[in-house]
Amino acid sequence: MTVLIRLQDVARDVFENERILLERGSTAADIAEWDSVSHIALVLAVEAAFDLRFGTAEIGSLENVGAFVDLIERKLRDAA
Amino acid sequence: MTSLSPLSRSGSPEAGRGGPAANAASDSAAASEETLTAALARSARLFPDRLALWARGETRTFAEFWDAAGTLAAALIAGGIRPNDRVAILSSRTVTAYTAIAAALRAAATYVPLNPRYPADRNRSILAASGARALIVDRRCAVQFADMLAAPPPDLAVVLAPERDTPRSAARTLFLAVDDLDAAAARRTAWPAPSPADRAYLLFTSGSTGAPKGVPITHANVGAYLAGVAAIAPVTPEDRLIQLVDLTFDLSAHDMFAAWTNGAAIVSVPENATPLAPRFVQELAVTQWLSVPSAIGIAHQAGILGEGSLPSLRASLFCGEAFPASLARLWARAAPNSAIHNLYGPTEATIAISHGPYRPDHPATVLPIGRPFAGQGMALFDDGGRPAAPGAVGEICLSGSQLTRGYWQQPGLDADKFLTVEGTRWYRTGDLGRMEAGDGLHFLGRVDHQIKIRGYRVETLEIEGALRAAAGRDLVAVLPLPAPEGGTAEGVVGFVAGAPLDTAAVLERLQGSLPDYMIPQALIVLDALPLNANGKVDLRALAGHPALADLRARSEGRRARRPAARPHASAASPLPPGTMTGTTS
């Protein structure tokens, strides 16, 4: 399962919407449930799902799904 | 009006009788002599290697920050910007934005923040109303607001933006590439020196007519505020102040100038990470905090506000909305080494003008707004513009050296909002308060948030406090049902963040604390309450919630069918998915 698909599963769970389809270019503006508060729920849920922790400098860069995927992949590689 | 009893910092209303204006004139004089520009230059000289700024992982020392500001300021001056010209800034909270603010001050100009989260029309309106002669845009906004930049207002002489992303603009607009500015130009520039009476910034707030109204704030206004707030939260060069709000919200000025005038740093949390701010406090050893109280509830709801989780904080200030004691208790538990203060004040009085300390043993459900800073004045006036009777509710009016000289090019509004009594100039806040011995003033809501329910005058803030206690939830809001017409409402609807919730049990508990006409006719439970750009609960967004519209429609339907509405009618029909309601019948 790719990071993108796993991220999509997390997003569906957080946003309580099974029909969400994430693409690398998806942003908060594309998903009705993705507001500033749920963004944090998403960040925390991703950390739990992938067993990692984003640094403060990284959190601000998570502005679209592609940035999420790239950062998760990099952190997983670094941790391996 | 001969028996005016203003509050002064020295204590009882009597102690301040007739004196706040005189106090303001003397106490603030020393603080107001140094402009923000001079204070920043001093910090750059004394603390060149200290951290001035952390933003999105980028850092700047004072030397780097002030040099970059000088380069930008030199370009502004070379582009024709003169002292007191307005310099608009369209940027998220990036190094570019902060450098632009410092550059405007270094050029003795007035900065005017725009907001990338505002609609383009609102930014366009502010840009035009300010008469800005320069516009500084960061890369992201240049793309986002291409249409706006393509047709700027005619007063605009200079646009500073990354060239590659900047759309073509009107002929009078000069394009410069930020990366290609001449760093040596700053050394050749003859720097203008602003005076304390010059404007430092011009903020636009919501106007009742729908058009934003401008509030100019001088260097002296900010100096007076900084002197006042330093008494409760002194800043040293070792401090780090968090910045959580947009630059269009004047709390941002506290963070920047309390830090930079004292050689301290700001830690600017990106817009999309503000609910995670406690993590920034932990990782970057932040020592001072200022936010709206709602931020506590959001962090608590996210589960990131554990006991003792914020040990580095030693001063926590909250401002901008009523501060429930339940939230203060959560914060005290998370930040055990921090003093906690409730600040109060409108933009017109420069960030905040009074404070009340949090005391764990205090019985109030909402923290008092307390007493004014040194040299500032607060008083209560009744409906007739006379001093309110002792212990009575009145409109909070403010005086002193923090008051703006008046709205930006709106003299009619000045006449409505400012009055002079016994030689002292007062600003009418539109807020209601009551004086209580020992506490100072208590905030009781907005004059225009008072509603009448079947003849009873009701303050929605009081219902919110009871609902908060009954629901055991921190984030709640109350709106009238239906929208008041002629000042009357059939009842109120409560919003509570945090499902699931046994709404029937909550309503039952409310019956023990509120008279029947104040008990919400329905409770709408949401996963989270919407927040506006300033991080406050967005009442306008809640007013548009489909569940409320449905309730209103049925309420109006009932009213149309019945000669008189019965209290506490049931909301029985299905509501949108994810919405839970409870009713009193």
Short mmCIF file of N, CA and C in Angstrom, two decimals, chain B residues 292-454:
data_model
loop_
_atom_site.label_atom_id
_atom_site.label_comp_id
_atom_site.label_asym_id
_atom_site.label_seq_id
_atom_site.Cartn_x
_atom_site.Cartn_y
_atom_site.Cartn_z
N VAL B 292 -6.17 34.33 21.50
CA VAL B 292 -7.56 34.38 21.94
C VAL B 292 -7.80 33.16 22.83
N PRO B 293 -8.73 33.25 23.79
CA PRO B 293 -8.96 32.11 24.68
C PRO B 293 -9.40 30.84 23.96
N SER B 294 -10.08 30.97 22.82
CA SER B 294 -10.53 29.79 22.09
C SER B 294 -9.39 28.84 21.77
N ALA B 295 -8.18 29.38 21.65
CA ALA B 295 -7.02 28.55 21.31
C ALA B 295 -6.80 27.46 22.37
N ILE B 296 -7.16 27.77 23.61
CA ILE B 296 -6.99 26.77 24.68
C ILE B 296 -7.93 25.59 24.44
N GLY B 297 -9.18 25.92 24.16
CA GLY B 297 -10.16 24.86 23.94
C GLY B 297 -9.80 23.98 22.77
N ILE B 298 -9.27 24.59 21.72
CA ILE B 298 -8.91 23.81 20.52
C ILE B 298 -7.75 22.88 20.83
N ALA B 299 -6.73 23.40 21.52
CA ALA B 299 -5.58 22.56 21.87
C ALA B 299 -5.99 21.46 22.82
N HIS B 300 -6.88 21.79 23.73
CA HIS B 300 -7.36 20.78 24.68
C HIS B 300 -8.13 19.69 23.94
N GLN B 301 -8.96 20.13 23.01
CA GLN B 301 -9.76 19.18 22.25
C GLN B 301 -8.87 18.26 21.41
N ALA B 302 -7.74 18.80 20.94
CA ALA B 302 -6.81 18.00 20.14
C ALA B 302 -5.96 17.08 21.01
N GLY B 303 -6.09 17.22 22.33
CA GLY B 303 -5.37 16.33 23.24
C GLY B 303 -3.90 16.66 23.38
N ILE B 304 -3.53 17.92 23.15
CA ILE B 304 -2.11 18.28 23.22
C ILE B 304 -1.85 19.29 24.33
N LEU B 305 -2.70 19.29 25.34
CA LEU B 305 -2.54 20.26 26.43
C LEU B 305 -2.45 19.51 27.76
N GLY B 306 -1.51 18.62 27.84
CA GLY B 306 -1.38 17.80 29.04
C GLY B 306 -0.86 18.57 30.23
N GLU B 307 -1.01 17.98 31.40
CA GLU B 307 -0.56 18.62 32.63
C GLU B 307 0.95 18.86 32.57
N GLY B 308 1.35 20.10 32.83
CA GLY B 308 2.76 20.45 32.82
C GLY B 308 3.43 20.39 31.46
N SER B 309 2.62 20.40 30.40
CA SER B 309 3.19 20.23 29.06
C SER B 309 3.87 21.50 28.52
N LEU B 310 3.65 22.65 29.17
CA LEU B 310 4.22 23.90 28.68
C LEU B 310 5.06 24.57 29.78
N PRO B 311 6.11 23.91 30.23
CA PRO B 311 6.85 24.44 31.38
C PRO B 311 7.66 25.69 31.09
N SER B 312 7.97 25.94 29.80
CA SER B 312 8.82 27.11 29.49
C SER B 312 8.06 28.42 29.58
N LEU B 313 6.73 28.37 29.53
CA LEU B 313 5.96 29.62 29.54
C LEU B 313 6.00 30.26 30.91
N ARG B 314 6.27 31.58 30.92
CA ARG B 314 6.21 32.28 32.21
C ARG B 314 5.21 33.44 32.19
N ALA B 315 4.69 33.78 31.01
CA ALA B 315 3.61 34.77 30.92
C ALA B 315 2.66 34.35 29.81
N SER B 316 1.40 34.25 30.15
CA SER B 316 0.37 33.88 29.16
C SER B 316 -0.72 34.93 29.19
N LEU B 317 -0.94 35.55 28.05
CA LEU B 317 -1.93 36.61 27.94
C LEU B 317 -3.02 36.16 26.97
N PHE B 318 -4.25 36.46 27.33
CA PHE B 318 -5.38 36.10 26.47
C PHE B 318 -6.23 37.33 26.24
N CYS B 319 -6.71 37.48 25.02
CA CYS B 319 -7.38 38.72 24.64
C CYS B 319 -8.30 38.44 23.46
N GLY B 320 -9.25 39.32 23.24
CA GLY B 320 -10.02 39.25 22.00
C GLY B 320 -11.41 38.70 22.15
N GLU B 321 -11.69 37.99 23.21
CA GLU B 321 -13.04 37.48 23.46
C GLU B 321 -13.14 37.14 24.95
N ALA B 322 -14.34 36.85 25.41
CA ALA B 322 -14.53 36.52 26.82
C ALA B 322 -13.68 35.30 27.19
N PHE B 323 -13.11 35.33 28.37
CA PHE B 323 -12.16 34.30 28.79
C PHE B 323 -12.81 33.45 29.89
N PRO B 324 -13.36 32.29 29.54
CA PRO B 324 -14.00 31.44 30.55
C PRO B 324 -12.97 30.90 31.55
N ALA B 325 -13.38 30.87 32.81
CA ALA B 325 -12.46 30.36 33.85
C ALA B 325 -12.11 28.89 33.61
N SER B 326 -13.03 28.15 32.98
CA SER B 326 -12.75 26.73 32.72
C SER B 326 -11.53 26.59 31.80
N LEU B 327 -11.41 27.51 30.82
CA LEU B 327 -10.24 27.46 29.94
C LEU B 327 -8.98 27.90 30.67
N ALA B 328 -9.13 28.91 31.53
CA ALA B 328 -7.97 29.37 32.30
C ALA B 328 -7.43 28.24 33.19
N ARG B 329 -8.33 27.45 33.76
CA ARG B 329 -7.89 26.33 34.60
C ARG B 329 -7.10 25.31 33.77
N LEU B 330 -7.58 25.03 32.57
CA LEU B 330 -6.85 24.10 31.70
C LEU B 330 -5.44 24.62 31.40
N TRP B 331 -5.37 25.93 31.15
CA TRP B 331 -4.07 26.51 30.80
C TRP B 331 -3.13 26.51 32.02
N ALA B 332 -3.68 26.83 33.17
CA ALA B 332 -2.85 26.85 34.38
C ALA B 332 -2.26 25.47 34.65
N ARG B 333 -3.03 24.46 34.34
CA ARG B 333 -2.57 23.08 34.55
C ARG B 333 -1.45 22.74 33.55
N ALA B 334 -1.59 23.22 32.32
CA ALA B 334 -0.60 22.91 31.29
C ALA B 334 0.66 23.76 31.43
N ALA B 335 0.50 24.99 31.91
CA ALA B 335 1.63 25.92 32.00
C ALA B 335 1.81 26.34 33.47
N PRO B 336 2.33 25.47 34.29
CA PRO B 336 2.35 25.73 35.73
C PRO B 336 3.28 26.86 36.15
N ASN B 337 4.23 27.23 35.28
CA ASN B 337 5.18 28.29 35.66
C ASN B 337 4.78 29.65 35.11
N SER B 338 3.58 29.73 34.55
CA SER B 338 3.18 30.96 33.86
C SER B 338 2.12 31.73 34.63
N ALA B 339 2.31 33.06 34.69
CA ALA B 339 1.21 33.93 35.11
C ALA B 339 0.20 33.98 33.97
N ILE B 340 -1.07 34.13 34.31
CA ILE B 340 -2.12 34.18 33.29
C ILE B 340 -2.91 35.48 33.47
N HIS B 341 -3.06 36.21 32.39
CA HIS B 341 -3.79 37.47 32.46
C HIS B 341 -4.84 37.53 31.35
N ASN B 342 -5.97 38.07 31.71
CA ASN B 342 -7.01 38.36 30.72
C ASN B 342 -6.85 39.81 30.29
N LEU B 343 -6.54 40.04 29.02
CA LEU B 343 -6.41 41.40 28.51
C LEU B 343 -7.70 41.82 27.82
N TYR B 344 -7.93 43.10 27.82
CA TYR B 344 -9.14 43.61 27.17
C TYR B 344 -8.80 44.90 26.43
N GLY B 345 -9.35 45.05 25.25
CA GLY B 345 -9.21 46.32 24.56
C GLY B 345 -9.52 46.19 23.09
N PRO B 346 -10.08 47.23 22.50
CA PRO B 346 -10.34 47.22 21.06
C PRO B 346 -9.15 47.76 20.29
N THR B 347 -9.15 47.55 19.00
CA THR B 347 -8.08 48.07 18.13
C THR B 347 -7.91 49.57 18.32
N GLU B 348 -9.03 50.26 18.55
CA GLU B 348 -8.98 51.73 18.68
C GLU B 348 -8.17 52.18 19.89
N ALA B 349 -7.95 51.27 20.86
CA ALA B 349 -7.17 51.61 22.05
C ALA B 349 -5.84 50.86 22.06
N THR B 350 -5.39 50.44 20.90
CA THR B 350 -4.05 49.84 20.72
C THR B 350 -3.89 48.53 21.50
N ILE B 351 -4.34 47.49 20.89
CA ILE B 351 -4.11 46.11 21.32
C ILE B 351 -4.90 45.74 22.58
N ALA B 352 -4.59 46.33 23.71
CA ALA B 352 -5.32 46.04 24.95
C ALA B 352 -5.06 47.18 25.91
N ILE B 353 -6.03 47.45 26.75
CA ILE B 353 -5.88 48.61 27.65
C ILE B 353 -6.08 48.23 29.10
N SER B 354 -6.56 47.01 29.36
CA SER B 354 -6.74 46.61 30.76
C SER B 354 -6.35 45.15 30.92
N HIS B 355 -6.22 44.73 32.17
CA HIS B 355 -5.88 43.33 32.43
C HIS B 355 -6.48 42.90 33.76
N GLY B 356 -6.81 41.64 33.83
CA GLY B 356 -7.24 41.03 35.07
C GLY B 356 -6.46 39.73 35.24
N PRO B 357 -5.82 39.54 36.37
CA PRO B 357 -5.06 38.30 36.56
C PRO B 357 -5.97 37.12 36.84
N TYR B 358 -5.56 35.94 36.42
CA TYR B 358 -6.29 34.71 36.74
C TYR B 358 -5.97 34.31 38.17
N ARG B 359 -7.02 34.08 38.95
CA ARG B 359 -6.83 33.60 40.32
C ARG B 359 -7.63 32.30 40.45
N PRO B 360 -6.96 31.20 40.78
CA PRO B 360 -7.64 29.91 40.79
C PRO B 360 -8.82 29.86 41.75
N ASP B 361 -8.77 30.66 42.80
CA ASP B 361 -9.84 30.61 43.80
C ASP B 361 -10.99 31.56 43.49
N HIS B 362 -10.92 32.25 42.36
CA HIS B 362 -11.96 33.24 42.04
C HIS B 362 -13.21 32.52 41.54
N PRO B 363 -14.38 32.88 42.05
CA PRO B 363 -15.58 32.13 41.69
C PRO B 363 -16.19 32.46 40.32
N ALA B 364 -15.74 33.52 39.67
CA ALA B 364 -16.37 33.95 38.42
C ALA B 364 -16.20 32.89 37.34
N THR B 365 -17.22 32.71 36.51
CA THR B 365 -17.11 31.75 35.40
C THR B 365 -16.40 32.36 34.19
N VAL B 366 -16.38 33.68 34.14
CA VAL B 366 -15.62 34.38 33.09
C VAL B 366 -14.66 35.35 33.78
N LEU B 367 -13.40 35.37 33.38
CA LEU B 367 -12.42 36.21 34.06
C LEU B 367 -12.76 37.68 33.91
N PRO B 368 -12.59 38.46 34.97
CA PRO B 368 -12.79 39.91 34.83
C PRO B 368 -11.76 40.52 33.89
N ILE B 369 -12.15 41.65 33.27
CA ILE B 369 -11.18 42.36 32.43
C ILE B 369 -10.37 43.34 33.26
N GLY B 370 -10.73 43.49 34.50
CA GLY B 370 -9.86 44.12 35.48
C GLY B 370 -9.72 45.62 35.39
N ARG B 371 -8.49 46.06 35.46
CA ARG B 371 -8.19 47.48 35.58
C ARG B 371 -7.28 47.94 34.44
N PRO B 372 -7.35 49.23 34.12
CA PRO B 372 -6.55 49.73 32.99
C PRO B 372 -5.06 49.76 33.32
N PHE B 373 -4.27 49.74 32.26
CA PHE B 373 -2.83 49.92 32.42
C PHE B 373 -2.55 51.33 32.96
N ALA B 374 -1.35 51.50 33.46
CA ALA B 374 -0.95 52.80 34.02
C ALA B 374 -1.19 53.91 33.00
N GLY B 375 -1.82 54.96 33.48
CA GLY B 375 -2.01 56.12 32.62
C GLY B 375 -3.22 56.06 31.72
N GLN B 376 -3.91 54.91 31.68
CA GLN B 376 -5.08 54.79 30.83
C GLN B 376 -6.34 54.85 31.70
N GLY B 377 -7.48 55.11 31.09
CA GLY B 377 -8.72 55.26 31.85
C GLY B 377 -9.84 54.40 31.31
N MET B 378 -10.71 53.92 32.21
CA MET B 378 -11.91 53.18 31.83
C MET B 378 -13.06 53.70 32.67
N ALA B 379 -14.24 53.78 32.08
CA ALA B 379 -15.42 54.22 32.83
C ALA B 379 -16.65 53.58 32.21
N LEU B 380 -17.73 53.57 32.97
CA LEU B 380 -19.00 53.03 32.48
C LEU B 380 -19.99 54.17 32.29
N PHE B 381 -20.66 54.16 31.15
CA PHE B 381 -21.67 55.17 30.88
C PHE B 381 -23.02 54.47 30.68
N ASP B 382 -24.10 55.14 31.07
CA ASP B 382 -25.42 54.54 30.88
C ASP B 382 -25.97 54.88 29.49
N ASP B 383 -27.19 54.44 29.23
CA ASP B 383 -27.79 54.65 27.91
C ASP B 383 -27.86 56.13 27.53
N GLY B 384 -27.96 56.99 28.53
CA GLY B 384 -28.09 58.41 28.25
C GLY B 384 -26.76 59.14 28.16
N GLY B 385 -25.65 58.39 28.19
CA GLY B 385 -24.35 59.01 28.11
C GLY B 385 -23.88 59.59 29.43
N ARG B 386 -24.56 59.22 30.52
CA ARG B 386 -24.15 59.67 31.84
C ARG B 386 -23.36 58.57 32.54
N PRO B 387 -22.51 58.91 33.50
CA PRO B 387 -21.79 57.88 34.25
C PRO B 387 -22.78 56.89 34.87
N ALA B 388 -22.50 55.60 34.72
CA ALA B 388 -23.41 54.59 35.26
C ALA B 388 -23.38 54.63 36.78
N ALA B 389 -24.50 54.28 37.38
CA ALA B 389 -24.58 54.24 38.85
C ALA B 389 -23.64 53.14 39.37
N PRO B 390 -23.15 53.29 40.60
CA PRO B 390 -22.27 52.26 41.16
C PRO B 390 -22.92 50.88 41.12
N GLY B 391 -22.21 49.91 40.59
CA GLY B 391 -22.72 48.54 40.53
C GLY B 391 -23.62 48.26 39.34
N ALA B 392 -23.97 49.31 38.59
CA ALA B 392 -24.87 49.12 37.45
C ALA B 392 -24.10 48.73 36.20
N VAL B 393 -24.82 48.11 35.26
CA VAL B 393 -24.22 47.77 33.97
C VAL B 393 -24.15 49.03 33.11
N GLY B 394 -23.05 49.22 32.43
CA GLY B 394 -22.91 50.38 31.55
C GLY B 394 -22.02 50.06 30.37
N GLU B 395 -21.96 50.99 29.44
CA GLU B 395 -21.08 50.82 28.30
C GLU B 395 -19.65 51.19 28.69
N ILE B 396 -18.71 50.33 28.37
CA ILE B 396 -17.31 50.57 28.72
C ILE B 396 -16.74 51.63 27.79
N CYS B 397 -16.21 52.69 28.40
CA CYS B 397 -15.57 53.76 27.62
C CYS B 397 -14.12 53.90 28.07
N LEU B 398 -13.27 54.26 27.12
CA LEU B 398 -11.83 54.24 27.37
C LEU B 398 -11.21 55.60 27.08
N SER B 399 -10.17 55.92 27.83
CA SER B 399 -9.43 57.17 27.57
C SER B 399 -7.95 56.92 27.78
N GLY B 400 -7.15 57.90 27.35
CA GLY B 400 -5.71 57.81 27.60
C GLY B 400 -4.88 57.83 26.34
N SER B 401 -3.60 57.63 26.53
CA SER B 401 -2.64 57.82 25.44
C SER B 401 -2.60 56.66 24.45
N GLN B 402 -3.34 55.61 24.72
CA GLN B 402 -3.41 54.50 23.76
C GLN B 402 -4.50 54.71 22.71
N LEU B 403 -5.37 55.70 22.92
CA LEU B 403 -6.49 55.89 21.98
C LEU B 403 -6.00 56.42 20.64
N THR B 404 -6.54 55.86 19.58
CA THR B 404 -6.28 56.41 18.24
C THR B 404 -6.80 57.84 18.16
N ARG B 405 -6.20 58.60 17.28
CA ARG B 405 -6.67 59.98 17.10
C ARG B 405 -8.03 60.02 16.41
N GLY B 406 -8.40 58.92 15.80
CA GLY B 406 -9.69 58.88 15.12
C GLY B 406 -9.63 57.94 13.93
N TYR B 407 -10.77 57.62 13.38
CA TYR B 407 -10.80 56.68 12.25
C TYR B 407 -10.17 57.31 11.02
N TRP B 408 -9.74 56.43 10.15
CA TRP B 408 -9.06 56.86 8.93
C TRP B 408 -10.07 57.48 7.96
N GLN B 409 -9.98 58.79 7.85
CA GLN B 409 -10.79 59.54 6.88
C GLN B 409 -12.29 59.27 7.02
N GLN B 410 -12.75 59.14 8.27
CA GLN B 410 -14.19 58.96 8.51
C GLN B 410 -14.62 59.84 9.70
N PRO B 411 -14.62 61.14 9.52
CA PRO B 411 -14.94 62.03 10.64
C PRO B 411 -16.34 61.79 11.20
N GLY B 412 -17.25 61.34 10.37
CA GLY B 412 -18.60 61.06 10.86
C GLY B 412 -18.60 59.95 11.89
N LEU B 413 -17.77 58.97 11.66
CA LEU B 413 -17.66 57.86 12.60
C LEU B 413 -17.01 58.32 13.90
N ASP B 414 -16.06 59.22 13.79
CA ASP B 414 -15.43 59.77 15.00
C ASP B 414 -16.47 60.41 15.90
N ALA B 415 -17.34 61.17 15.31
CA ALA B 415 -18.36 61.87 16.11
C ALA B 415 -19.26 60.88 16.83
N ASP B 416 -19.46 59.73 16.23
CA ASP B 416 -20.34 58.73 16.82
C ASP B 416 -19.65 57.95 17.93
N LYS B 417 -18.36 57.70 17.78
CA LYS B 417 -17.67 56.77 18.68
C LYS B 417 -16.80 57.45 19.74
N PHE B 418 -16.51 58.73 19.58
CA PHE B 418 -15.69 59.43 20.57
C PHE B 418 -16.51 60.55 21.19
N LEU B 419 -16.34 60.74 22.48
CA LEU B 419 -16.99 61.86 23.13
C LEU B 419 -16.02 62.49 24.12
N THR B 420 -16.21 63.75 24.38
CA THR B 420 -15.35 64.46 25.33
C THR B 420 -16.17 64.85 26.54
N VAL B 421 -15.69 64.44 27.71
CA VAL B 421 -16.38 64.74 28.96
C VAL B 421 -15.38 65.37 29.91
N GLU B 422 -15.71 66.54 30.38
CA GLU B 422 -14.83 67.25 31.32
C GLU B 422 -13.40 67.33 30.79
N GLY B 423 -13.28 67.56 29.51
CA GLY B 423 -11.97 67.73 28.91
C GLY B 423 -11.25 66.44 28.57
N THR B 424 -11.84 65.31 28.92
CA THR B 424 -11.22 64.02 28.62
C THR B 424 -11.92 63.37 27.44
N ARG B 425 -11.12 62.88 26.52
CA ARG B 425 -11.67 62.24 25.32
C ARG B 425 -11.88 60.76 25.60
N TRP B 426 -13.10 60.27 25.33
CA TRP B 426 -13.46 58.88 25.60
C TRP B 426 -13.84 58.17 24.31
N TYR B 427 -13.47 56.91 24.24
CA TYR B 427 -13.90 56.05 23.13
C TYR B 427 -14.99 55.11 23.64
N ARG B 428 -16.09 55.08 22.92
CA ARG B 428 -17.20 54.19 23.30
C ARG B 428 -16.98 52.83 22.65
N THR B 429 -16.79 51.81 23.47
CA THR B 429 -16.42 50.50 22.93
C THR B 429 -17.60 49.72 22.35
N GLY B 430 -18.80 50.03 22.85
CA GLY B 430 -19.94 49.18 22.47
C GLY B 430 -19.98 47.90 23.30
N ASP B 431 -19.10 47.79 24.28
CA ASP B 431 -19.10 46.64 25.19
C ASP B 431 -19.78 47.03 26.49
N LEU B 432 -20.40 46.04 27.12
CA LEU B 432 -21.05 46.26 28.40
C LEU B 432 -20.16 45.75 29.53
N GLY B 433 -20.18 46.46 30.65
CA GLY B 433 -19.39 46.04 31.79
C GLY B 433 -20.07 46.39 33.09
N ARG B 434 -19.55 45.79 34.14
CA ARG B 434 -20.02 46.12 35.48
C ARG B 434 -18.81 46.12 36.40
N MET B 435 -18.79 47.12 37.27
CA MET B 435 -17.68 47.24 38.21
C MET B 435 -17.96 46.37 39.44
N GLU B 436 -16.98 45.59 39.83
CA GLU B 436 -17.12 44.81 41.05
C GLU B 436 -15.90 45.03 41.92
N ALA B 437 -16.15 45.30 43.17
CA ALA B 437 -15.05 45.60 44.10
C ALA B 437 -14.03 44.46 44.09
N GLY B 438 -12.81 44.81 44.02
CA GLY B 438 -11.74 43.80 44.06
C GLY B 438 -11.34 43.30 42.70
N ASP B 439 -12.29 43.22 41.78
CA ASP B 439 -12.01 42.68 40.45
C ASP B 439 -11.73 43.74 39.41
N GLY B 440 -12.29 44.94 39.63
CA GLY B 440 -12.32 45.91 38.55
C GLY B 440 -13.53 45.61 37.68
N LEU B 441 -13.37 45.73 36.38
CA LEU B 441 -14.52 45.57 35.49
C LEU B 441 -14.71 44.12 35.05
N HIS B 442 -15.97 43.77 34.92
CA HIS B 442 -16.35 42.50 34.29
C HIS B 442 -16.97 42.81 32.94
N PHE B 443 -16.54 42.07 31.93
CA PHE B 443 -17.10 42.21 30.58
C PHE B 443 -18.40 41.42 30.53
N LEU B 444 -19.45 42.06 30.04
CA LEU B 444 -20.76 41.40 30.02
C LEU B 444 -21.31 41.24 28.61
N GLY B 445 -20.49 41.44 27.61
CA GLY B 445 -20.96 41.24 26.24
C GLY B 445 -21.06 42.54 25.49
N ARG B 446 -21.60 42.45 24.29
CA ARG B 446 -21.71 43.62 23.42
C ARG B 446 -23.07 44.28 23.61
N VAL B 447 -23.06 45.59 23.49
CA VAL B 447 -24.33 46.32 23.51
C VAL B 447 -25.25 45.74 22.44
N ASP B 448 -24.65 45.47 21.27
CA ASP B 448 -25.49 44.98 20.17
C ASP B 448 -25.67 43.47 20.22
N HIS B 449 -25.14 42.80 21.24
CA HIS B 449 -25.42 41.37 21.42
C HIS B 449 -26.50 41.13 22.47
N GLN B 450 -26.95 42.21 23.06
CA GLN B 450 -28.08 42.06 23.97
C GLN B 450 -29.31 41.78 23.13
N ILE B 451 -30.07 40.80 23.54
CA ILE B 451 -31.30 40.52 22.82
C ILE B 451 -32.45 40.53 23.82
N LYS B 452 -33.62 40.65 23.29
CA LYS B 452 -34.81 40.57 24.14
C LYS B 452 -35.57 39.31 23.78
N ILE B 453 -35.80 38.48 24.77
CA ILE B 453 -36.59 37.27 24.57
C ILE B 453 -37.91 37.45 25.30
N ARG B 454 -38.94 37.59 24.54
CA ARG B 454 -40.28 37.78 25.10
C ARG B 454 -40.27 38.87 26.17
#
